[in-house]
CSV table of C-alpha atoms in Angstrom, one decimal:
chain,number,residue,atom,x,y,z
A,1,UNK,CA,-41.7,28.0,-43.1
A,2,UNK,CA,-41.3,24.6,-44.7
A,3,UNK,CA,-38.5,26.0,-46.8
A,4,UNK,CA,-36.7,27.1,-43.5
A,5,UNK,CA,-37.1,23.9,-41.9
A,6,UNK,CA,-35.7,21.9,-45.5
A,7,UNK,CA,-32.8,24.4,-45.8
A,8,UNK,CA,-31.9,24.1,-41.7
A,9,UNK,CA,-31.6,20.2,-42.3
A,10,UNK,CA,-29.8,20.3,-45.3
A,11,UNK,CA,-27.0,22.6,-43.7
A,12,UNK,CA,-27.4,20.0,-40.7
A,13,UNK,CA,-26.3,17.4,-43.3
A,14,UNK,CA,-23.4,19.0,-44.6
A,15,UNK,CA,-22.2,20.2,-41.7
A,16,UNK,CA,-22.6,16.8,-40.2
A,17,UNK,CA,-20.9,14.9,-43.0
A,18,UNK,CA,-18.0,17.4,-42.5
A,19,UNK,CA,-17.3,17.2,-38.7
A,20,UNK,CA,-18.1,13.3,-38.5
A,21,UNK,CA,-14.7,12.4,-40.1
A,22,UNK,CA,-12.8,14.8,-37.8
A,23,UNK,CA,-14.3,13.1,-34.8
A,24,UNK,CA,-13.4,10.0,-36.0
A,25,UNK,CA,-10.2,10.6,-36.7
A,26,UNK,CA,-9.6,10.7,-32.6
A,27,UNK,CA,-8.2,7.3,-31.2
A,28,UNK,CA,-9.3,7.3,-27.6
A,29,UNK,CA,-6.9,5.1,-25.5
A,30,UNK,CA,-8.5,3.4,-22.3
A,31,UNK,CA,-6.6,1.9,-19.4
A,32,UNK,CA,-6.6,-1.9,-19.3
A,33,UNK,CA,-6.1,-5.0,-17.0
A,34,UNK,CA,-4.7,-8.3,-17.6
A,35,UNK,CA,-5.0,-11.3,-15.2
A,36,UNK,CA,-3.0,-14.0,-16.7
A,37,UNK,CA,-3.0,-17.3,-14.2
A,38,UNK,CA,-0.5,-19.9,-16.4
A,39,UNK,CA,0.2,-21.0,-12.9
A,40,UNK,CA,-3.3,-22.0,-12.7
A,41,UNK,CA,-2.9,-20.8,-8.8
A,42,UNK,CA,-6.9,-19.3,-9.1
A,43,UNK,CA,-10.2,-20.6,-9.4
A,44,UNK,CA,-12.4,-19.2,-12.0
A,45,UNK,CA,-14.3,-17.2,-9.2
A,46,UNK,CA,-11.3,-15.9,-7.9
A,47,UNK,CA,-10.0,-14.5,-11.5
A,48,UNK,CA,-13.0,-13.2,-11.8
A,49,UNK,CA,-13.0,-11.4,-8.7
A,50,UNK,CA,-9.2,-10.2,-8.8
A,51,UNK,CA,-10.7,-8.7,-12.6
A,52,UNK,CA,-13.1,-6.6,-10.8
A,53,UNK,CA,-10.9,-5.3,-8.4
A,54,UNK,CA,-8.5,-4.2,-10.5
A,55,UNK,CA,-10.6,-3.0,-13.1
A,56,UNK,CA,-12.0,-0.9,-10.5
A,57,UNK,CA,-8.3,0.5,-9.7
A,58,UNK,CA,-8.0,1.0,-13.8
A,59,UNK,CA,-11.0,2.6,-14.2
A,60,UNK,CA,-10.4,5.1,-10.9
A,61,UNK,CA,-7.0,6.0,-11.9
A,62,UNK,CA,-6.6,5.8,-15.8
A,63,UNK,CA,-3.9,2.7,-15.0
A,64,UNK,CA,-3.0,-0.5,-16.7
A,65,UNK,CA,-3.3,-3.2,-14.1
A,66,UNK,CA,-1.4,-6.6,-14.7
A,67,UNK,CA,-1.8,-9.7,-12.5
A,68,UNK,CA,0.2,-12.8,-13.3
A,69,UNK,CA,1.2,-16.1,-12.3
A,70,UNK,CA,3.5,-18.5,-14.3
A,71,UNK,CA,6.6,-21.5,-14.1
A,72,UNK,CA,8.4,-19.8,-17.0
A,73,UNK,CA,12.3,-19.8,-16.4
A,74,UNK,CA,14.0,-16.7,-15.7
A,75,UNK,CA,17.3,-15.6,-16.1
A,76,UNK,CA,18.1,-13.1,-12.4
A,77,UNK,CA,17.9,-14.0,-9.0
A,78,UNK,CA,13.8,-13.2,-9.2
A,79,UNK,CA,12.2,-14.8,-11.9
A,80,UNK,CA,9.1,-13.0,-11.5
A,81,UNK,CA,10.6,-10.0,-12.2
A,82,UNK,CA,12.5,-11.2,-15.3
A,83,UNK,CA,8.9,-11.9,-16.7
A,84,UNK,CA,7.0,-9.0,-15.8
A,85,UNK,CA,9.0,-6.6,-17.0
A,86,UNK,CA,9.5,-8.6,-20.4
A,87,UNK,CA,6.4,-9.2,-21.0
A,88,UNK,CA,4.5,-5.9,-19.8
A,89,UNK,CA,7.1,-3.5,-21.1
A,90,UNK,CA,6.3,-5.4,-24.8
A,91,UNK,CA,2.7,-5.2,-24.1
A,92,UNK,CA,2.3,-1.5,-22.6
A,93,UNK,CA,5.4,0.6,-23.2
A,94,UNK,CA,3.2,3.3,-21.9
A,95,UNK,CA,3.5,2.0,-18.3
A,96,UNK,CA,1.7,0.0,-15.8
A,97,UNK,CA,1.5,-1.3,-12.5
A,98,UNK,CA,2.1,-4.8,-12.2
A,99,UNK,CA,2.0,-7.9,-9.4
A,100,UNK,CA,3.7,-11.7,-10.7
A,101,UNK,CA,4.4,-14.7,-9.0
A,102,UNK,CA,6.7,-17.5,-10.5
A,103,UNK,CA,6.5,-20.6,-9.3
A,104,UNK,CA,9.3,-21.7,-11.1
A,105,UNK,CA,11.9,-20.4,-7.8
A,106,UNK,CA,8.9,-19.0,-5.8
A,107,UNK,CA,9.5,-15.6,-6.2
A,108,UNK,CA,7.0,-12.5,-6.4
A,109,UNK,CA,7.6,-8.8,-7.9
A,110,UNK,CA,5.6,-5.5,-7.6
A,111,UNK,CA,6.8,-3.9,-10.4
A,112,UNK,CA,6.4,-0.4,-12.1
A,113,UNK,CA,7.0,0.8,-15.3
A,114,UNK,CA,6.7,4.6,-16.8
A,115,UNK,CA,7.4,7.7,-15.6
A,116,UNK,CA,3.9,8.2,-14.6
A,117,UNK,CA,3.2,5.0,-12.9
A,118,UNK,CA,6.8,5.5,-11.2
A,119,UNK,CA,6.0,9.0,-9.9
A,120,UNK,CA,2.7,7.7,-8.4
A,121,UNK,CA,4.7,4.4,-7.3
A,122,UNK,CA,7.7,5.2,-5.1
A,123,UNK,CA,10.4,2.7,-4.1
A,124,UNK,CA,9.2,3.0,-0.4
A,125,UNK,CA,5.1,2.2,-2.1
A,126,UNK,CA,7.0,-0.8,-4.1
A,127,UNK,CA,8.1,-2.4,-0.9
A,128,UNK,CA,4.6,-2.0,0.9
A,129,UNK,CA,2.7,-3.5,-1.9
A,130,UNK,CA,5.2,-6.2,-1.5
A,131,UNK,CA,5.0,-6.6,2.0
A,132,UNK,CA,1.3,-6.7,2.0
A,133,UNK,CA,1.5,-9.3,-0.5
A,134,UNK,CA,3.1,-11.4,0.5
A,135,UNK,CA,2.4,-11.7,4.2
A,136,UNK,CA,-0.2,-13.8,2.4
A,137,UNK,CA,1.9,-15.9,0.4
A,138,UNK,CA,3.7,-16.9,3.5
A,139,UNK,CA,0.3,-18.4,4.2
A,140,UNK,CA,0.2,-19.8,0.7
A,141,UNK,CA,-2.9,-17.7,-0.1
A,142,UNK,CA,-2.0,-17.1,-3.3
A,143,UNK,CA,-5.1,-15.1,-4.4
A,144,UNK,CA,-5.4,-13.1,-0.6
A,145,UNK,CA,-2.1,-12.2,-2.0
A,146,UNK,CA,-3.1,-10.8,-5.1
A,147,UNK,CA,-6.4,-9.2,-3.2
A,148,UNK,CA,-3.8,-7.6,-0.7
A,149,UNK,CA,-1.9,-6.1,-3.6
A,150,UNK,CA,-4.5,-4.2,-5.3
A,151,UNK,CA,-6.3,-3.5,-1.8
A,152,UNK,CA,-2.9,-1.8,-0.7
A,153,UNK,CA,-2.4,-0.2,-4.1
A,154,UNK,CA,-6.1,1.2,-4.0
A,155,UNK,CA,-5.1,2.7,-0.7
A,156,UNK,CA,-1.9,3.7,-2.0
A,157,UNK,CA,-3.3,5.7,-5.0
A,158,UNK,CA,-6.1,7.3,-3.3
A,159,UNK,CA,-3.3,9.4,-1.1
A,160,UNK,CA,-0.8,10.0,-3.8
A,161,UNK,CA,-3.3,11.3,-7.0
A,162,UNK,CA,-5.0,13.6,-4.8
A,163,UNK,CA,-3.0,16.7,-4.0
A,164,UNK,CA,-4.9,16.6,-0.2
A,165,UNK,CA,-4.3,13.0,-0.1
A,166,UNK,CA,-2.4,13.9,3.1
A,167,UNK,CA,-5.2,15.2,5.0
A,168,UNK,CA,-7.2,11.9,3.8
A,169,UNK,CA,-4.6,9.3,4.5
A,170,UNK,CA,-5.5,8.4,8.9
A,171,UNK,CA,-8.9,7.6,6.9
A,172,UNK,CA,-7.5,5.8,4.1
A,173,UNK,CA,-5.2,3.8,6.7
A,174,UNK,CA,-7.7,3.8,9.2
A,175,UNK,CA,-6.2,0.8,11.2
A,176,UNK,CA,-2.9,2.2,11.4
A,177,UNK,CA,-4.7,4.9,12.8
A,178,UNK,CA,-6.4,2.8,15.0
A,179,UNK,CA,-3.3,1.0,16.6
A,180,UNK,CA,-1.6,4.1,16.8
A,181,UNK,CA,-4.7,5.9,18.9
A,182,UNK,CA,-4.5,2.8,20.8
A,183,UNK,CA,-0.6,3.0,21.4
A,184,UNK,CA,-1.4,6.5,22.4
A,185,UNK,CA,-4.2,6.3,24.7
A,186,UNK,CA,-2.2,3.1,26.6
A,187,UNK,CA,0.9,5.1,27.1
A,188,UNK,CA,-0.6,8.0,28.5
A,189,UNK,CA,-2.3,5.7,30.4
A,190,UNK,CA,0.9,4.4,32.1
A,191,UNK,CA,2.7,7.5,32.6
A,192,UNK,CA,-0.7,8.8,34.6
A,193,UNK,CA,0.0,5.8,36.5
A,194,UNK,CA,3.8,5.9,37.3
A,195,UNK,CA,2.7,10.2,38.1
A,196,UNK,CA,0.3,9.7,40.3
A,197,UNK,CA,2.6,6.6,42.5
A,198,UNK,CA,5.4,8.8,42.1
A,199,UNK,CA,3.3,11.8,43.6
A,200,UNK,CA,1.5,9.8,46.1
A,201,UNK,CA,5.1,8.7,47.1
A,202,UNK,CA,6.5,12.1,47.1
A,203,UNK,CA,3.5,12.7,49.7
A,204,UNK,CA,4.2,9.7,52.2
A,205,UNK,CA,7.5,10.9,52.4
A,206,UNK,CA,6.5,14.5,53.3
A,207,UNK,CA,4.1,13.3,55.7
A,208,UNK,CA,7.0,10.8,57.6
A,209,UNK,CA,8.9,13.8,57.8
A,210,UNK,CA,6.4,16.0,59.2
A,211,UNK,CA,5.7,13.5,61.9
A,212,UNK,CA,9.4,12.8,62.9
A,213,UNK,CA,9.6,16.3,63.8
A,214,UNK,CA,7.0,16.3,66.0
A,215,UNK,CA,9.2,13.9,68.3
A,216,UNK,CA,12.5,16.6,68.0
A,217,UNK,CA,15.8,15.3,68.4
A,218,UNK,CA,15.2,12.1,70.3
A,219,UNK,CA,14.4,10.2,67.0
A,220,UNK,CA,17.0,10.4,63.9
A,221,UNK,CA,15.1,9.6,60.7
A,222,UNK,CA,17.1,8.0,58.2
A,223,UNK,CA,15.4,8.6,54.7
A,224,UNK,CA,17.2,6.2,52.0
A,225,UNK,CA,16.8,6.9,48.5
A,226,UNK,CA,15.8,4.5,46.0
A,227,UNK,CA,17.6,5.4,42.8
A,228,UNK,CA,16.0,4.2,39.6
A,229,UNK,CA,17.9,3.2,36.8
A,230,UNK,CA,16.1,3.2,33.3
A,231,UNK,CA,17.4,0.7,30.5
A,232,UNK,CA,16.8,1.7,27.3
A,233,UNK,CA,16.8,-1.0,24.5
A,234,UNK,CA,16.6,-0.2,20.4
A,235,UNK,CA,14.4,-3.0,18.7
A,236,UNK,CA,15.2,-3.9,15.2
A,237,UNK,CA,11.9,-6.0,13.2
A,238,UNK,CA,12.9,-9.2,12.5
A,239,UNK,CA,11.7,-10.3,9.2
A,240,UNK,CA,10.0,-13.4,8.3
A,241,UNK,CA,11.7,-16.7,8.0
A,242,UNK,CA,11.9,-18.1,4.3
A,243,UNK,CA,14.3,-19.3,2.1
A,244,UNK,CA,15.2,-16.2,0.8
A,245,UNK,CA,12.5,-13.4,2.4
A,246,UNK,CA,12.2,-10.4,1.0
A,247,UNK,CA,15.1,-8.6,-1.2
A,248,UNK,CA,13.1,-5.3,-2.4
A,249,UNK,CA,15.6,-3.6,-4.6
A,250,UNK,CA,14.8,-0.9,-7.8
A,251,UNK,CA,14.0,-3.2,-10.8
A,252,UNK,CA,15.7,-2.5,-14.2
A,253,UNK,CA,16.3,0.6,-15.8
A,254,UNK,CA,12.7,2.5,-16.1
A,255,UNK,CA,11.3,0.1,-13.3
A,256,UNK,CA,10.3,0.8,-9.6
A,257,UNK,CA,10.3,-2.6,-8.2
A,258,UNK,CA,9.9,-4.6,-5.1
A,259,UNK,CA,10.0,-8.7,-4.4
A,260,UNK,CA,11.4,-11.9,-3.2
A,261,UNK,CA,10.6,-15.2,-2.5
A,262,UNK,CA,8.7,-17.2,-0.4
């Protein structure tokens, strides 16, 4: 029995000492997140909570999150964009999905890079993380602005990496949802309304009809008919007053980008 037991851990050994290596051999490549504030636009409890968040997001998704903030001079219209996509595409040629804001012109840029990222990250996603964010710039909340970026993206992922993501997304959005309902439930409201005038109108008139006859041909009853003439009127949004406001646009080659100024 003991020699069983002393040969069973000697082939353990060997066979041990010969798998290790393979095993080791395997480079296992992990998402990762930068928060880089040369701006200094964030107090240390705000980095460390715009870290959490979007290591939460790189973690769910198996992304590389960048969050930035820096004067450095640019050379395009956006000089946020000229940053971000020099200085992620050097550090993660893989892809990522990145939010910078230079306060060198004021600008800001959503920017994504690799064919993943970019599948996952449409133009029309580019231009809502961007609008989300900065609706809070506007405010001058710069880290609500970096918050509503990677609150938006969360939402944003969540629908698009899950092939029934479209079944999930009134709970995902839930107060779009909620104004929507809303919208809902007050229009039907008003067209029960203008219905039941119109029908209790419709019935006055029957009635005043009924009753002239009763008098025959001494009384001629002259029924004039209002005519109601709907205006119809197309609404375009108006967007938000700023020095420049928001461009969008497609990035460089291999980027899906999204930005302006505020």
């Amino acid at each position: 029995m003991k020699r069983i037991i002393i040969v069973s851990m000697l082939v353990f050994t060997i066979l041990s000492i010969w798998i290790m290596p393979i095993f080791t051999d395997i480079r296992v490549y992990a998402a990762e997140i930068v928060v880089m504030d040369d701006a200094g636009l964030f107090t240390e409890s705000e980095i460390d909570k715009i870290e959490d968040k979007a290591a939460e997001i790189s973690q769910k998704y198996d992304m590389n999150i960048l969050i930035a903030t820096t004067y450095e001079p640019g050379f395009s219209d956006n000089k946020a964009r000229d940053f971000i996509e020099s200085f992620g595409s050097s550090r993660y040629p893989e892809g990522y999905l990145a939010y910078a804001i230079n306060m060198s012109d004021r600008s800001y840029w959503v920017d994504a890079y690799g064919d993943t990222y970019r599948s996952l990250i449409t133009q029309d996603v580019a231009d809502t993380l961007a609008d989300k964010a900065s609706d809070e710039l506007y405010e001058g909340e710069f880290y609500g602005s970096a918050m509503a970026f990677l609150d938006r993206a969360d939402r944003e992922l969540a629908v698009s990496t899950d092939p029934m993501g479209w079944l999930k997304k009134p709970f995902i959005f839930w107060e779009t949802s909620l104004i929507a309902l809303f919208i809902s439930l007050v229009g039907a409201a008003v067209v029960t309304v203008i219905m039941t005038l119109f029908k209790a109108k419709g019935h006055q008139d029957k009635q005043l009809a009924y009753d002239a006859a009763g008098y025959g041909d001494s009384l001629n009853l002259m029924i004039n008919e209002n005519r109601f003439i709907s205006h119809y009127q197309t609404r375009i949004r108006k967007p938000k007053q700023s020095s420049s406001g928001h461009s969008g646009g497609t990035g460089s080659s291999g980027h899906t980008g999204s930005g302006g100024h505020f």
